[in-house]
Every structure is written in C-alpha cells, then in structure tokens.
Short mmCIF file of C-alpha atoms in Angstrom, two decimals:
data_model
loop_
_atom_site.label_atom_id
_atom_site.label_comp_id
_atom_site.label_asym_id
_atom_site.label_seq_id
_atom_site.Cartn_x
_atom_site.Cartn_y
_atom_site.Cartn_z
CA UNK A 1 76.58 64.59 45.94
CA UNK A 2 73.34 66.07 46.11
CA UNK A 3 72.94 69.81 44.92
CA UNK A 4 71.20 70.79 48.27
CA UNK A 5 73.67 69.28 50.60
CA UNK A 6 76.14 71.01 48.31
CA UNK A 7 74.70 74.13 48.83
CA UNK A 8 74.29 74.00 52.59
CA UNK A 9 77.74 73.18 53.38
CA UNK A 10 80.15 75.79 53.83
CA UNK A 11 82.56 75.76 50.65
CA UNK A 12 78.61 75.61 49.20
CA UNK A 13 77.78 78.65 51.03
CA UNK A 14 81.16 80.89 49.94
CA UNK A 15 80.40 79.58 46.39
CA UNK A 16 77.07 80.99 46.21
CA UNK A 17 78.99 83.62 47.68
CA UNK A 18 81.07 84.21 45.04
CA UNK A 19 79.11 83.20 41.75
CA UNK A 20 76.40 86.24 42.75
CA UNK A 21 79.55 88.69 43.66
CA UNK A 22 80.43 88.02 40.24
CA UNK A 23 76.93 88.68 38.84
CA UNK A 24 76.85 91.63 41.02
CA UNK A 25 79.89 92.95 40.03
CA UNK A 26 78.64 92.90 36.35
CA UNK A 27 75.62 94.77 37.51
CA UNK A 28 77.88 97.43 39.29
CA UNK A 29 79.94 97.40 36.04
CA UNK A 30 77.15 97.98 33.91
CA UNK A 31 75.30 100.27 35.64
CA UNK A 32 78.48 102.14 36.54
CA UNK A 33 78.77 102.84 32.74
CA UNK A 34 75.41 103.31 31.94
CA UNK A 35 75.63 106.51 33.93
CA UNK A 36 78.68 107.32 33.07
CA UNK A 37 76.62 108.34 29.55
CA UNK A 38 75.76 111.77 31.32
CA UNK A 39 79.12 112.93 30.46
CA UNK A 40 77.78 112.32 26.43
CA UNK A 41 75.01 115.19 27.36
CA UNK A 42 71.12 114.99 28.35
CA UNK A 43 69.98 113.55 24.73
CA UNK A 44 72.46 110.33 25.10
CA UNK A 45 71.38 109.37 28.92
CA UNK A 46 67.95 110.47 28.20
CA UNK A 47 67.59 107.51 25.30
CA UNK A 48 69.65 105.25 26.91
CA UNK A 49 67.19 105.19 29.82
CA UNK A 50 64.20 105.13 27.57
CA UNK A 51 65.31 102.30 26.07
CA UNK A 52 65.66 100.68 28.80
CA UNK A 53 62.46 101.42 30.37
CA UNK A 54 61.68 100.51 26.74
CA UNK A 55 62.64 96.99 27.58
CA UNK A 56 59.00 96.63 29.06
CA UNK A 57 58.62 92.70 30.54
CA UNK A 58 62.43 92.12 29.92
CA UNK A 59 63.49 94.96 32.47
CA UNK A 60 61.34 92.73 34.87
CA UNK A 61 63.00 90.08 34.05
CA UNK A 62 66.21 91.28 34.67
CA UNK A 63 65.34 93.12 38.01
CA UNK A 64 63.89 90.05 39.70
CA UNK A 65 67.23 88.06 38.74
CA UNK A 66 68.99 90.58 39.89
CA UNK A 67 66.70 90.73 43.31
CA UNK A 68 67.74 86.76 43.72
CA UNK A 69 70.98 87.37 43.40
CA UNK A 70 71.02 90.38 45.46
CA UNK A 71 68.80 87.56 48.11
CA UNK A 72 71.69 84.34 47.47
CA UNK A 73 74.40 86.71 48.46
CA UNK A 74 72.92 88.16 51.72
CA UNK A 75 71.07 85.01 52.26
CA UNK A 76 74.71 83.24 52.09
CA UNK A 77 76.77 86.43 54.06
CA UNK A 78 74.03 85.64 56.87
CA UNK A 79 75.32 81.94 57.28
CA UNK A 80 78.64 82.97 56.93
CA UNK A 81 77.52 85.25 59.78
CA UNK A 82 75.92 83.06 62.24
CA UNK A 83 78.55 79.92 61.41
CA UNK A 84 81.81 81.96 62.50
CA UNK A 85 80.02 83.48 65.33
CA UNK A 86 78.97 80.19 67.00
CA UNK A 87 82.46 78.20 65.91
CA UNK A 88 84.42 80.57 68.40
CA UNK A 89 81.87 81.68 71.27
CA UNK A 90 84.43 82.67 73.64
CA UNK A 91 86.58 84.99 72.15
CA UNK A 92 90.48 85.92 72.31
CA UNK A 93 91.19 88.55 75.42
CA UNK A 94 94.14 89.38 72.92
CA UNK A 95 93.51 90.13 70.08
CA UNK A 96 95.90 89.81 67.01
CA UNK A 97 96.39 89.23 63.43
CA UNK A 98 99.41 88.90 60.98
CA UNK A 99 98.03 89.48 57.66
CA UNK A 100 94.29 89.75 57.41
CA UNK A 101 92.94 92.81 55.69
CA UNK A 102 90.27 95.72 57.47
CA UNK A 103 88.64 95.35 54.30
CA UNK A 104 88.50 91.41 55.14
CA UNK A 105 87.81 92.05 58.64
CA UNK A 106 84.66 94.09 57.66
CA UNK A 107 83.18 92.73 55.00
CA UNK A 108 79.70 91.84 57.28
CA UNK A 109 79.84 95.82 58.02
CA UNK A 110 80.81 97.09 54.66
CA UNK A 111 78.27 94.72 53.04
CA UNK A 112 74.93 95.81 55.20
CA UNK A 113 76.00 99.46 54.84
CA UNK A 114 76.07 99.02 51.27
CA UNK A 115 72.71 97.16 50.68
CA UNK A 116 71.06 100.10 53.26
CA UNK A 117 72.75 102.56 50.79
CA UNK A 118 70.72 100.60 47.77
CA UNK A 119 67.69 100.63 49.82
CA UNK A 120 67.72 104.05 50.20
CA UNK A 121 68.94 104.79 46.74
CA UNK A 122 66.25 102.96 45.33
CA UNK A 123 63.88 104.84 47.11
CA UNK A 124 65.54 107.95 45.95
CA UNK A 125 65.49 107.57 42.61
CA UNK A 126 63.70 104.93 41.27
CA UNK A 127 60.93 105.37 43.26
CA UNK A 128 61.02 108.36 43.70
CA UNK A 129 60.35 109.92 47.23
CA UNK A 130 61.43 113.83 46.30
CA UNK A 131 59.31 116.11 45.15
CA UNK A 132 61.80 117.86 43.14
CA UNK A 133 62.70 114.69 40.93
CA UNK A 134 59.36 113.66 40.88
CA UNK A 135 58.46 116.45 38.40
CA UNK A 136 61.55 115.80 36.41
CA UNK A 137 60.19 111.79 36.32
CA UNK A 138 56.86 112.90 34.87
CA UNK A 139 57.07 116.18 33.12
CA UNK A 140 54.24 117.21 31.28
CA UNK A 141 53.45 117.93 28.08
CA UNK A 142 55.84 115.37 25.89
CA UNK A 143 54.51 112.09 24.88
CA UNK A 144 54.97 109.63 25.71
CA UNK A 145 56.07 110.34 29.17
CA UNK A 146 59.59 110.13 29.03
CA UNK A 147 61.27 110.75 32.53
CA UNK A 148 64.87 113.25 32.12
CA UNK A 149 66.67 111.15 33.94
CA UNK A 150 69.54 113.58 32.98
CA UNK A 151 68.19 116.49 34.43
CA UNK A 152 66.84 113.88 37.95
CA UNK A 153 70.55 113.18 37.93
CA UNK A 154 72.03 116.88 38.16
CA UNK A 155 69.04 117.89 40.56
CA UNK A 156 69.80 114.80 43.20
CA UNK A 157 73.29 115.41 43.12
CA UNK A 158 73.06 119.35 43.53
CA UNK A 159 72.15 118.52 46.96
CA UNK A 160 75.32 117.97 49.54
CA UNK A 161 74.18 115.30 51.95
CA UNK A 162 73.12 113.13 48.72
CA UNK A 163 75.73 113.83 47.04
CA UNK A 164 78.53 113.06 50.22
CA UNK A 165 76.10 110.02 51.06
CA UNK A 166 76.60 108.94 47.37
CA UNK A 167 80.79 109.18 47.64
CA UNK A 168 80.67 107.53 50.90
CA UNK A 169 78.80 104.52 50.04
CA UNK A 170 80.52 104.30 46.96
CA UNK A 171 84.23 103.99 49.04
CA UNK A 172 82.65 101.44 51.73
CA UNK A 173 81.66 99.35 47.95
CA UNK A 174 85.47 100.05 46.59
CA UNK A 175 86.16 98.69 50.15
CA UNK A 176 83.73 95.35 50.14
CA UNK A 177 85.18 95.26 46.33
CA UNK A 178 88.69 95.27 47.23
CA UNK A 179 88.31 91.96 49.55
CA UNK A 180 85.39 90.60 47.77
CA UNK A 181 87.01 90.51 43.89
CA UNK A 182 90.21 88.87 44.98
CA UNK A 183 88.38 86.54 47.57
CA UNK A 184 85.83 84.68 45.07
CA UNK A 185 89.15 83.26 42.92
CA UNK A 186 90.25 81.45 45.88
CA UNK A 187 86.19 80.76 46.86
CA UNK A 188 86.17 79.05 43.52
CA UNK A 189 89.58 77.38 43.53
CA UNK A 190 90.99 79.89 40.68
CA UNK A 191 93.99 81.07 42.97
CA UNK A 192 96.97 79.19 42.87
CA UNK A 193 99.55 81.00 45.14
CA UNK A 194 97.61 80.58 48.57
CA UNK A 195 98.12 84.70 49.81
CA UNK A 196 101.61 85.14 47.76
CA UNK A 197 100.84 87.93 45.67
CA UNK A 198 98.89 86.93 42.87
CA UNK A 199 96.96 88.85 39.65
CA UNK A 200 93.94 88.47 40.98
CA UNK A 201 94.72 90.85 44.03
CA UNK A 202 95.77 93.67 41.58
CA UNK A 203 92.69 93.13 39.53
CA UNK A 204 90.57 93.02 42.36
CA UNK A 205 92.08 96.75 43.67
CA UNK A 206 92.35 97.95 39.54
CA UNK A 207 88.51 97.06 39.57
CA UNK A 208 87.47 98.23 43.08
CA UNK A 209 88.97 101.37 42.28
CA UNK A 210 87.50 101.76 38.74
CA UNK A 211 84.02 101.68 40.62
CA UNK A 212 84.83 104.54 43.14
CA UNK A 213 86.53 106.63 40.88
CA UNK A 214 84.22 106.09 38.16
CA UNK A 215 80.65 106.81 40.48
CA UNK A 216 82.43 109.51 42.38
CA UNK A 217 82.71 111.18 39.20
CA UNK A 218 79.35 112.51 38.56
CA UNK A 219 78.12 114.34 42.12
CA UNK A 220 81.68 115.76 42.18
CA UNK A 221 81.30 116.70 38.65
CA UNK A 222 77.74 118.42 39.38
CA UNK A 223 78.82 119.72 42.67
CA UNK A 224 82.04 120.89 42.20
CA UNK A 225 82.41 122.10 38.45
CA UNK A 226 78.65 123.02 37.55
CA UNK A 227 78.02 119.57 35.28
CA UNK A 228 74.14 120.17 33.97
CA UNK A 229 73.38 123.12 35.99
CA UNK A 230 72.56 125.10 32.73
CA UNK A 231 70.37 122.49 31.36
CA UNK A 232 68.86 121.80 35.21
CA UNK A 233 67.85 125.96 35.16
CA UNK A 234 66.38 125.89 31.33
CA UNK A 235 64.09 122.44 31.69
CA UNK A 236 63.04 124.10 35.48
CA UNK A 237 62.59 127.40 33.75
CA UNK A 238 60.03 125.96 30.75
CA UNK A 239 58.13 124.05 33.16
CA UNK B 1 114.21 88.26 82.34
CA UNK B 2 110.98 89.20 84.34
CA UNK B 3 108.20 88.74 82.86
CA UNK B 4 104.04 89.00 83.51
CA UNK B 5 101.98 86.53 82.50
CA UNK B 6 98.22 87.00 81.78
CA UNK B 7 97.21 83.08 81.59
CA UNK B 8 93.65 81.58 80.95
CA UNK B 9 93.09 79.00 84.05
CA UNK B 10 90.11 76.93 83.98
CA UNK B 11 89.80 74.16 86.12
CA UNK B 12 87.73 71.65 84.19
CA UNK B 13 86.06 71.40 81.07
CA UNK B 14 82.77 72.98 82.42
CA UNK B 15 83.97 75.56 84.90
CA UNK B 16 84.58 79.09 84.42
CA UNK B 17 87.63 80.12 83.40
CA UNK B 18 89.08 83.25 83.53
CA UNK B 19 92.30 85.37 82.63
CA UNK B 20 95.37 85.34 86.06
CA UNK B 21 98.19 87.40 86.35
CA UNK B 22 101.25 84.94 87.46
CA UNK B 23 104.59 86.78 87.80
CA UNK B 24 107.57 85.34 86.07
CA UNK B 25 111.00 85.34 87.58
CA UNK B 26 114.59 83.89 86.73
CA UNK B 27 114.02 83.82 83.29
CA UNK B 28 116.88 82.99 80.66
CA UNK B 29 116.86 83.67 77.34
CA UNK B 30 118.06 80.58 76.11
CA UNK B 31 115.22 78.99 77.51
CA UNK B 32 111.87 77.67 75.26
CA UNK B 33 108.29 78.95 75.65
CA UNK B 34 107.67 75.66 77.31
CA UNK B 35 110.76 75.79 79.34
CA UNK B 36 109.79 78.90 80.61
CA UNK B 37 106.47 77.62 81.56
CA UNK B 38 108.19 74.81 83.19
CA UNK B 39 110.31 77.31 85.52
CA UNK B 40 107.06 79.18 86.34
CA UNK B 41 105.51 75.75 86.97
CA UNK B 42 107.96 74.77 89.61
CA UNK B 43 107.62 77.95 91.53
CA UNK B 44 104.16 77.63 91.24
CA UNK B 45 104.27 74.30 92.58
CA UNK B 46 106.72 75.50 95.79
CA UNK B 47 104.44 77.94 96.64
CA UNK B 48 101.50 75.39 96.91
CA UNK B 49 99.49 76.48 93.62
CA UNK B 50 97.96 74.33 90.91
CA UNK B 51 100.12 74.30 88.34
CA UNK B 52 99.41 75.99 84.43
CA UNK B 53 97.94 72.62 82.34
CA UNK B 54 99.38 72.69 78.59
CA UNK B 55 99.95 70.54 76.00
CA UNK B 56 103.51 69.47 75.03
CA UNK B 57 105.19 66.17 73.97
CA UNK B 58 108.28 65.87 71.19
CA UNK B 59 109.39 69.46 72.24
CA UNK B 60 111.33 69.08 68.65
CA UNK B 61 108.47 71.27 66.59
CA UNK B 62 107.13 67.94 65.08
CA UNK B 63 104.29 66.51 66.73
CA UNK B 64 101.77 68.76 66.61
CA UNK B 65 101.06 68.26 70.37
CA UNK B 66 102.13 72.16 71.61
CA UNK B 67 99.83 75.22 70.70
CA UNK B 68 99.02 78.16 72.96
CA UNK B 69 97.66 82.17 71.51
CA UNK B 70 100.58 83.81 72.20
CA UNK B 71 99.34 87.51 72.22
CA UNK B 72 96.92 86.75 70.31
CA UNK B 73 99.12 85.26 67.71
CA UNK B 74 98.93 80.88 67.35
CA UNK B 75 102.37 79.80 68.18
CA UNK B 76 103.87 82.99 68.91
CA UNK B 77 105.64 85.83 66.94
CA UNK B 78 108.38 83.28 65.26
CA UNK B 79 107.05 82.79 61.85
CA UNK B 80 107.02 79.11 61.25
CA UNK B 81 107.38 77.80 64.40
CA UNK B 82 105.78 75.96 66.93
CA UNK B 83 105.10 76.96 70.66
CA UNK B 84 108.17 74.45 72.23
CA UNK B 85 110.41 75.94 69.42
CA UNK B 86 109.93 79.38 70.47
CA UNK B 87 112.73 81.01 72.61
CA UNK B 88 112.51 83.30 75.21
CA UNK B 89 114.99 85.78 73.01
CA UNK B 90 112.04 86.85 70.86
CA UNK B 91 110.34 88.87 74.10
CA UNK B 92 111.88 91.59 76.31
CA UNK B 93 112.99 91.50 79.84
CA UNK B 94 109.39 93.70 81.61
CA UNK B 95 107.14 92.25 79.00
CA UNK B 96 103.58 91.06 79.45
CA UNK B 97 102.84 88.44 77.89
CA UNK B 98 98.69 87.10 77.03
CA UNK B 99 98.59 83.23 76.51
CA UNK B 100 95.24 81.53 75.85
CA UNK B 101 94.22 78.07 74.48
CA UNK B 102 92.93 77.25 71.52
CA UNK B 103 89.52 79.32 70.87
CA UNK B 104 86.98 77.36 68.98
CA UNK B 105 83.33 75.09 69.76
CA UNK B 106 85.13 72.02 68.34
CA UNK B 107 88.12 72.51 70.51
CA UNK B 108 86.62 72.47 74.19
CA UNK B 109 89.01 73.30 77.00
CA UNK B 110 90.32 70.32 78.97
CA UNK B 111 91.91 72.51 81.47
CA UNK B 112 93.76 75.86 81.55
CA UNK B 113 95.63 75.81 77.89
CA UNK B 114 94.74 72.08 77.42
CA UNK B 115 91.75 71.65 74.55
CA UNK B 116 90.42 68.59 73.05
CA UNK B 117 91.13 67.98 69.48
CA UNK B 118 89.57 64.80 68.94
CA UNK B 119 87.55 67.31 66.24
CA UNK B 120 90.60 66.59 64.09
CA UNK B 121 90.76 62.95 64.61
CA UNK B 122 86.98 62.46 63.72
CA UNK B 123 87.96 64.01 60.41
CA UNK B 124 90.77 61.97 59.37
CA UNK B 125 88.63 58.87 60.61
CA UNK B 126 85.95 59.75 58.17
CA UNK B 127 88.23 59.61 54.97
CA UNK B 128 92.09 60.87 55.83
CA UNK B 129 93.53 57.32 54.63
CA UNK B 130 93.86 55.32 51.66
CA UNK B 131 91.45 52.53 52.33
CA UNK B 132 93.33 49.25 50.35
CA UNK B 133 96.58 47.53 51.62
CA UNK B 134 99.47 49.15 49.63
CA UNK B 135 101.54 46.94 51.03
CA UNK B 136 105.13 47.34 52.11
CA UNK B 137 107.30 50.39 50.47
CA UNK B 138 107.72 49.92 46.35
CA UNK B 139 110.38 50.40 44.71
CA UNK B 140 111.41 53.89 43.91
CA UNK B 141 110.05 55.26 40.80
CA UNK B 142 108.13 51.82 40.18
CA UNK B 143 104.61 54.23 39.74
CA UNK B 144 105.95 57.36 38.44
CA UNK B 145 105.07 60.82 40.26
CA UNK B 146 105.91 63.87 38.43
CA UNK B 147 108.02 65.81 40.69
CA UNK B 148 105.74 69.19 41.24
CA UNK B 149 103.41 66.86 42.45
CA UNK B 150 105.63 64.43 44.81
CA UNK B 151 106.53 68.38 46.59
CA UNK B 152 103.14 69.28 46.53
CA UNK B 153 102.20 66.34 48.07
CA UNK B 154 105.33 66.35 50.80
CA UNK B 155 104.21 70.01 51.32
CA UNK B 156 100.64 69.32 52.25
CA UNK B 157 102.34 66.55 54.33
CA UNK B 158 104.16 68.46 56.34
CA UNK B 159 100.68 69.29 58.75
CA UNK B 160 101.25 68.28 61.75
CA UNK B 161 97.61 68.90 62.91
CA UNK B 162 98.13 71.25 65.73
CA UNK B 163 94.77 73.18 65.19
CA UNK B 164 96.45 76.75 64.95
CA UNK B 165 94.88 77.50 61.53
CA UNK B 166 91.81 76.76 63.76
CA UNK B 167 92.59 78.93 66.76
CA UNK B 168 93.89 82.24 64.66
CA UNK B 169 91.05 81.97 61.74
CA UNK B 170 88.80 84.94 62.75
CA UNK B 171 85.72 82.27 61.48
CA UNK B 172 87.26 79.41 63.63
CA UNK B 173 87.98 77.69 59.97
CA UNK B 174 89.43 74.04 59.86
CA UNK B 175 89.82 74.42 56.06
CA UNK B 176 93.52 75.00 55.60
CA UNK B 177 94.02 71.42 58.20
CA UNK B 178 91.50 69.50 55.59
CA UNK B 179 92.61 70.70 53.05
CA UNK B 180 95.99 69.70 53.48
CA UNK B 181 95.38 66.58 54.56
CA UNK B 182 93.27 66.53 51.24
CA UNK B 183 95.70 67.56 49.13
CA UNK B 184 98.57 65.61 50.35
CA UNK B 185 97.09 62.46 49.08
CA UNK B 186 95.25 64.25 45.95
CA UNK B 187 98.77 65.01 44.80
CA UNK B 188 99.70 61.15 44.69
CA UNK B 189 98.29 58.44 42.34
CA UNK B 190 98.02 56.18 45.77
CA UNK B 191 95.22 58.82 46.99
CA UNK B 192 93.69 59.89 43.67
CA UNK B 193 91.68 57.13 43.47
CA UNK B 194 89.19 57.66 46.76
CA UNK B 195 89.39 61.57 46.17
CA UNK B 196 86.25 62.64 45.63
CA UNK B 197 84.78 60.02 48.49
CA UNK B 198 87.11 61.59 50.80
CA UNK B 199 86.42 65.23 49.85
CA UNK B 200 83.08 64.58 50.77
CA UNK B 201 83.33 62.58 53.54
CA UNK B 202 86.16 64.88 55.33
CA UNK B 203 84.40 67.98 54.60
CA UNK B 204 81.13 66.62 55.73
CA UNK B 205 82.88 65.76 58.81
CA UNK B 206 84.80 69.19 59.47
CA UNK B 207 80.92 71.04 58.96
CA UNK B 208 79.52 68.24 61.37
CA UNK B 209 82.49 68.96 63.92
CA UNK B 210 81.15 72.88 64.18
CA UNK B 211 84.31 74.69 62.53
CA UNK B 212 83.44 77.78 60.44
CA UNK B 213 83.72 78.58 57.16
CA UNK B 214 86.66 80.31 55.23
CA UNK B 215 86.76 84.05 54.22
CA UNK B 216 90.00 84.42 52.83
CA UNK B 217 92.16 86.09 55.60
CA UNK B 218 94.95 83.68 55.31
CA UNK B 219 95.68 83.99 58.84
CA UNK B 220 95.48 80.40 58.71
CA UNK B 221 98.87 80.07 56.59
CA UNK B 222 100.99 83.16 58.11
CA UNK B 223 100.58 81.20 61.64
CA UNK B 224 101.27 77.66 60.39
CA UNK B 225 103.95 76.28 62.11
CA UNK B 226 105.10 74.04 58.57
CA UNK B 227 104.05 77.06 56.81
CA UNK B 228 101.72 75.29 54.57
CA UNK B 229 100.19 77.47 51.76
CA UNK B 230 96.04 78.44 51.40
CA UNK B 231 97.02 77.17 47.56
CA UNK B 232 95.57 73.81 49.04
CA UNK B 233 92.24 75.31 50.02
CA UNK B 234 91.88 76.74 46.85
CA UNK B 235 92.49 73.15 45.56
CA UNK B 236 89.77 71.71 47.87
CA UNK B 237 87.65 74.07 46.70
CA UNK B 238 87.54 73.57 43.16
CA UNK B 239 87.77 69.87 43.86
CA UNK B 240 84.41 70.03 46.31
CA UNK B 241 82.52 72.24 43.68
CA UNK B 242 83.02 70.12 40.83
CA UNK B 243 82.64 67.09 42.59
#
C-alpha cells in the first residue's frame, strides 16, 4: 500500500496523530525539565540556556523538526476536524453519551487554545515583545552577550495576568494530555483491553499531571513565595 | 404508562424532516420499545395519520435490523441490548421520550427512523468474505485454533451490523463495525490468509462510504448491542499501519 494513500486515510491521519503527540510530548517533557533547572539557582539555568543557544545550526535543526511536527499534528487535527463534521451533518436534537470523556469531547478546543498559548508565548519570550525582558535578553557589558534567562524568567512571571495565563494554559495541556497520552496506544494498536481500564490510562493522567504540576511550579513559586526576587532587584539594581 | 414522544418524521429521503410531539397512551410495561411503537402506530392509524416508519424484523435482538437514538443513547438505556429487546419497564409512567434515526452522511434517511445502510453492505462486498470454497463444515479440530483465538474470533462475530457504533460515535466512526468484521476472520487461520487484502480493501471502502474517523471515545462499544470490545480497533489499527 502506498505511503501517501496510507497517510490520507483516516487510521493514516490518527497515526500521524499520534507519532507527533509522542514527539511532542518529549518536547513538553524536556522542556518541562529544562526549566525546572531554575530551582538549581541563576548560574545552572543561565548555562544550560547558553549551551543551548550554544548549539548554533543544531538548535535550528531541532526547531524546524519540531515546527513539522508541531504542522503534522494540526495539519492531521484539521482533517480529523472537517471528516467528523461532514460524516454527521445533521446532528442529534438529544444529545447523550455513556462514557466519553470532556477531555475527549474537547480535544479540537483544548488543542487550538494551547497552540494560541505557544504563539503567544513565543512571542513573549523568545522573541521577545517586553521591554522589561528585553534588557534582561541583551544586557550590556558581559561578553559575549549572554541573555539571563533566569532573571527573564522571575521578571515575566512577577507579572499576574502572565503568570495566571501561564497556569491556565498549562491545565487546558494537562487536559489535551490526559485524552491525548492514553488515546495514541489505541491510535497505534498498543491497547489491548478496548476502554476496560488499562495502564496506559493511568500513565496517561500520572504524565498529564506531571506537566501541570511541574510548569505550575515556577510562576507560583515566583509569585507566591518570592523565588528570584532578590537576584531580579540586584541584576536591575547594577544595570 | 403515558408517555410523550418527541419523534423525527420525514417523509422521504429528500424532504425536510423535523422533530413531532405524538402522545402515548395505554402503555404496559411488559410491552417492547417496538411494541410500544406498534400501539402508538395503531392509534395513529385510527385517527387517520401516517404512521411512524422504523426498522424491525427478528424482534429476538439478533438481526441487526432495529436501531433508533433513544435519548440520545443508540439502542436505549439497557446496556447490551437492542431497540426490540428493550422493555417499556426501563422508563417512567410521564416520561418524554426523544427518538431519532440513525445520524450519519452514509446512513441517509429512508423515512422517519428508517436509514439506508447499504454503507455497510458495500464494505463487506469489498473484502468481508473469505474468497476460496472451504467447502462443507470440517471436522472438529481437523485445523487446530488455539482457543483465545476461536473466542476472539466468536466475539468479533457476534456484530450484527446494526450501525449503532455509527449513530452514537461523536465522529460518525464505522471503525468498531470494520473492525470487527476484520477481526473475526483475522482471529481464524480460514481468514488469515486474505488479511491484509481485506484490511485494505474494507477500510478503503468504509473512508470511500463517508464515515469519520475514530478518536477514542468508546462510545462505540458502551452502546453495542453484542457488546463487542474497541480491543478490535486497536487490532485493525496496528494491522493497517504495518501493513
């Protein structure tokens, strides 16, 4: 069977589906304890995101793979989409379930408010569209220009709305998590019970949960018990 | 028992249709789902109205032939059970109760509750068989079958292609239907051979026919009537991707 008609049919679609969840999920895992670091103090996160800037083509690399993945998913969520929506055009005046999850139910949802999250959180940070981390990004003086991503971190979350925009993105992802991990074993044929409980449903809440506790930490760490806010005042204070 | 009915009437496959309220009266208990549609038929019929259209044959939960969203559930609130073996016991005397066809593009409406599922026929025509002459029945046990797979097998069987998987997936999904007619001869060393052929060709077919694509929800199992497990989609996918 050809690879293309493979793709375009829908198990092909939920596949793709589920292979970039997976790589996704790694990223979220990674990245999750990359900044996890600022709990080991500025020096720690401050190398570990040099060397990765010090990655130089490689980080390129890796954030255009991660861009295609990032497309297959969405591209495949969209024909998902537009496939259940024109299989049942006239729709129940009734409506009921008997065991279908909310998280199931709004996965679509979940999923777009997530990647607008990224969007924006890209913008944020990585680009950088506030003044106030944009000094932190290039402060002067040291060379080479090392950006304290440390002290970015503690300034971005000192602020409310990011930081409650933060937690609440990162429960609608614990949410698209909780459906999505368990979902891709039976995508991929890994499930044997049908919806009898099964491993994979407690690994898929175990990891979901690992990700929103985890995240969550940090802003409630800076906002609520002071995390940084010293070191925030003296690198401010030099400058 | 009393009841009110909101029923979908539609006169012909491309008229409107839309939601009535018909009053039921003189209901027993005892009676069936269909029995009670029967009852509400006659009166209907004395009083000079078209009758509600639905689909019924065996009335013995084994042909497949009843279906009907029962408030909003396939088949009704009896787990494992089809439409003609649902009693009137399982709803109160006052209740109103919603019953709509099959929803899905593959499964147009003939009239009122009737739909079309040829969909499913087209399917098994384009690989649901075992394409040699195994002649008459063998002997037992003259090709062994282990016996996990000879219930696996009997299990997947046990569809009786009614379409409610379709009708309560929220995608519209056909999978857990083709994949247990799959399975059921996957399981079997008759069936094995023409496996992947038939994988492709069936699920080729059920994409052609307009059905949607699976998400997980498992309605599809919880409303089967032969309570046939989502293990076999699982199966059909690994199956499809390997293939």
């Amino acid at each position: 069977m050809s690879l293309t008609s493979k793709l375009t049919s829908s198990i092909g679609a939920k596949a793709v589906m589920a292979v970039s969840g997976v790589l996704l999920m790694l990223f979220v895992l990674g990245h999750m304890l990359g900044n996890l670091q600022i709990f080991l103090g500025p020096e720690q996160l401050n190398s570990y995101a040099a060397h990765l800037q010090g990655l130089g083509p490689l980080l390129w690399l890796i954030r255009l793979f991660l861009l295609a993945v990032l497309a297959a998913h969405v591209l495949a969520a969209i024909k998902v989409w537009r496939d259940s929506a024109a299989a049942r055009p006239i729709p129940y005046s009734h409506p009921g379930s008997v065991q279908t999850t909310f998280a199931a139910r709004t996965m679509l949802l979940s999923g777009a408010l997530v990647l607008a999250f990224l969007i924006w959180h890209l913008v944020h940070f990585t680009v950088v569209n506030d003044p106030a981390l944009a000094a932190l990004k290039h402060p002067e003086g040291a060379e080479p220009h090392h950006p304290d991503v440390y002290a970015m971190v503690v300034a971005g979350f000192s602020h409310g709305g990011v930081s409650l925009l933060y937690i609440l993105a990162q429960i609608l992802l614990g949410l698209h998590l909780s459906h999505g991990a368990a979902s891709l074993f039976q995508t991929l044929g890994l499930r044997r019970t049908g919806k009898a409980p099964s491993r994979v449903d407690l690994f898929a809440k175990a990891f979901a949960g690992l990700i929103v506790v985890g995240n969550c930490s940090i802003p409630i760490a800076v906002l609520l018990f002071g995390l940084g806010e010293d070191y925030l005042f003296s690198v401010l204070h030099a400058q | 028992m009393e009841l009110t009915l909101h029923v979908w009437r539609q006169a012909g496959p491309d008229q409107p249709g839309r939601m009535e309220i018909i009053r039921a009266t003189g209901i027993s208990e005892d009676m069936s789902f269909l029995e009670m549609l029967d009852k509400v038929n006659d009166d209907l019929i004395r009083d000079g109205v078209e009758p509600i259209h639905f689909d019924h044959d065996c009335r013995e939960g084994i042909c497949g032939t009843c279906s009907l969203m029962i408030n909003g559930i396939a088949h009704g609130p009896e787990e494992g059970t089809t439409t003609c073996q649902l009693h009137m016991r399982s709803f109160q005397d006052g209740d109103s109760i919603y019953i709509e066809p099959w929803r899905s593009r593959a499964f147009p409406v003939i009239k009122d509750l009737v739909v079309d599922r040829s969909a499913f026929d087209r399917i098994m025509q384009a690989g649901g068989y075992v394409s040699i002459n195994v002649g008459a029945a063998p002997d037992a046990n003259s090709i062994p079958v282990p016996k996990e797979d000879a219930d696996l097998a009997f299990d997947a069987a046990a569809c009786i292609g009614c379409g409610a998987c379709v009708a309560s997936c929220p995608n519209g999904s056909a999978m857990l239907f083709v994949s247990a007619k799959i399975g059921h001869l996957a399981h079997l060393p008759q069936g094995r051979v023409e496996h992947e052929r038939r994988l492709r060709a069936m699920v080729a077919q059920m994409d052609k026919e307009g059905f949607g694509p699976c998400s997980n929800h498992f309605e599809c199992e919880a409303v089967c009537p032969k309570e046939i497990s989502a293990r076999f989609i699982g199966e059909m996918n690994r199956d499809f991707i390997r293939c």
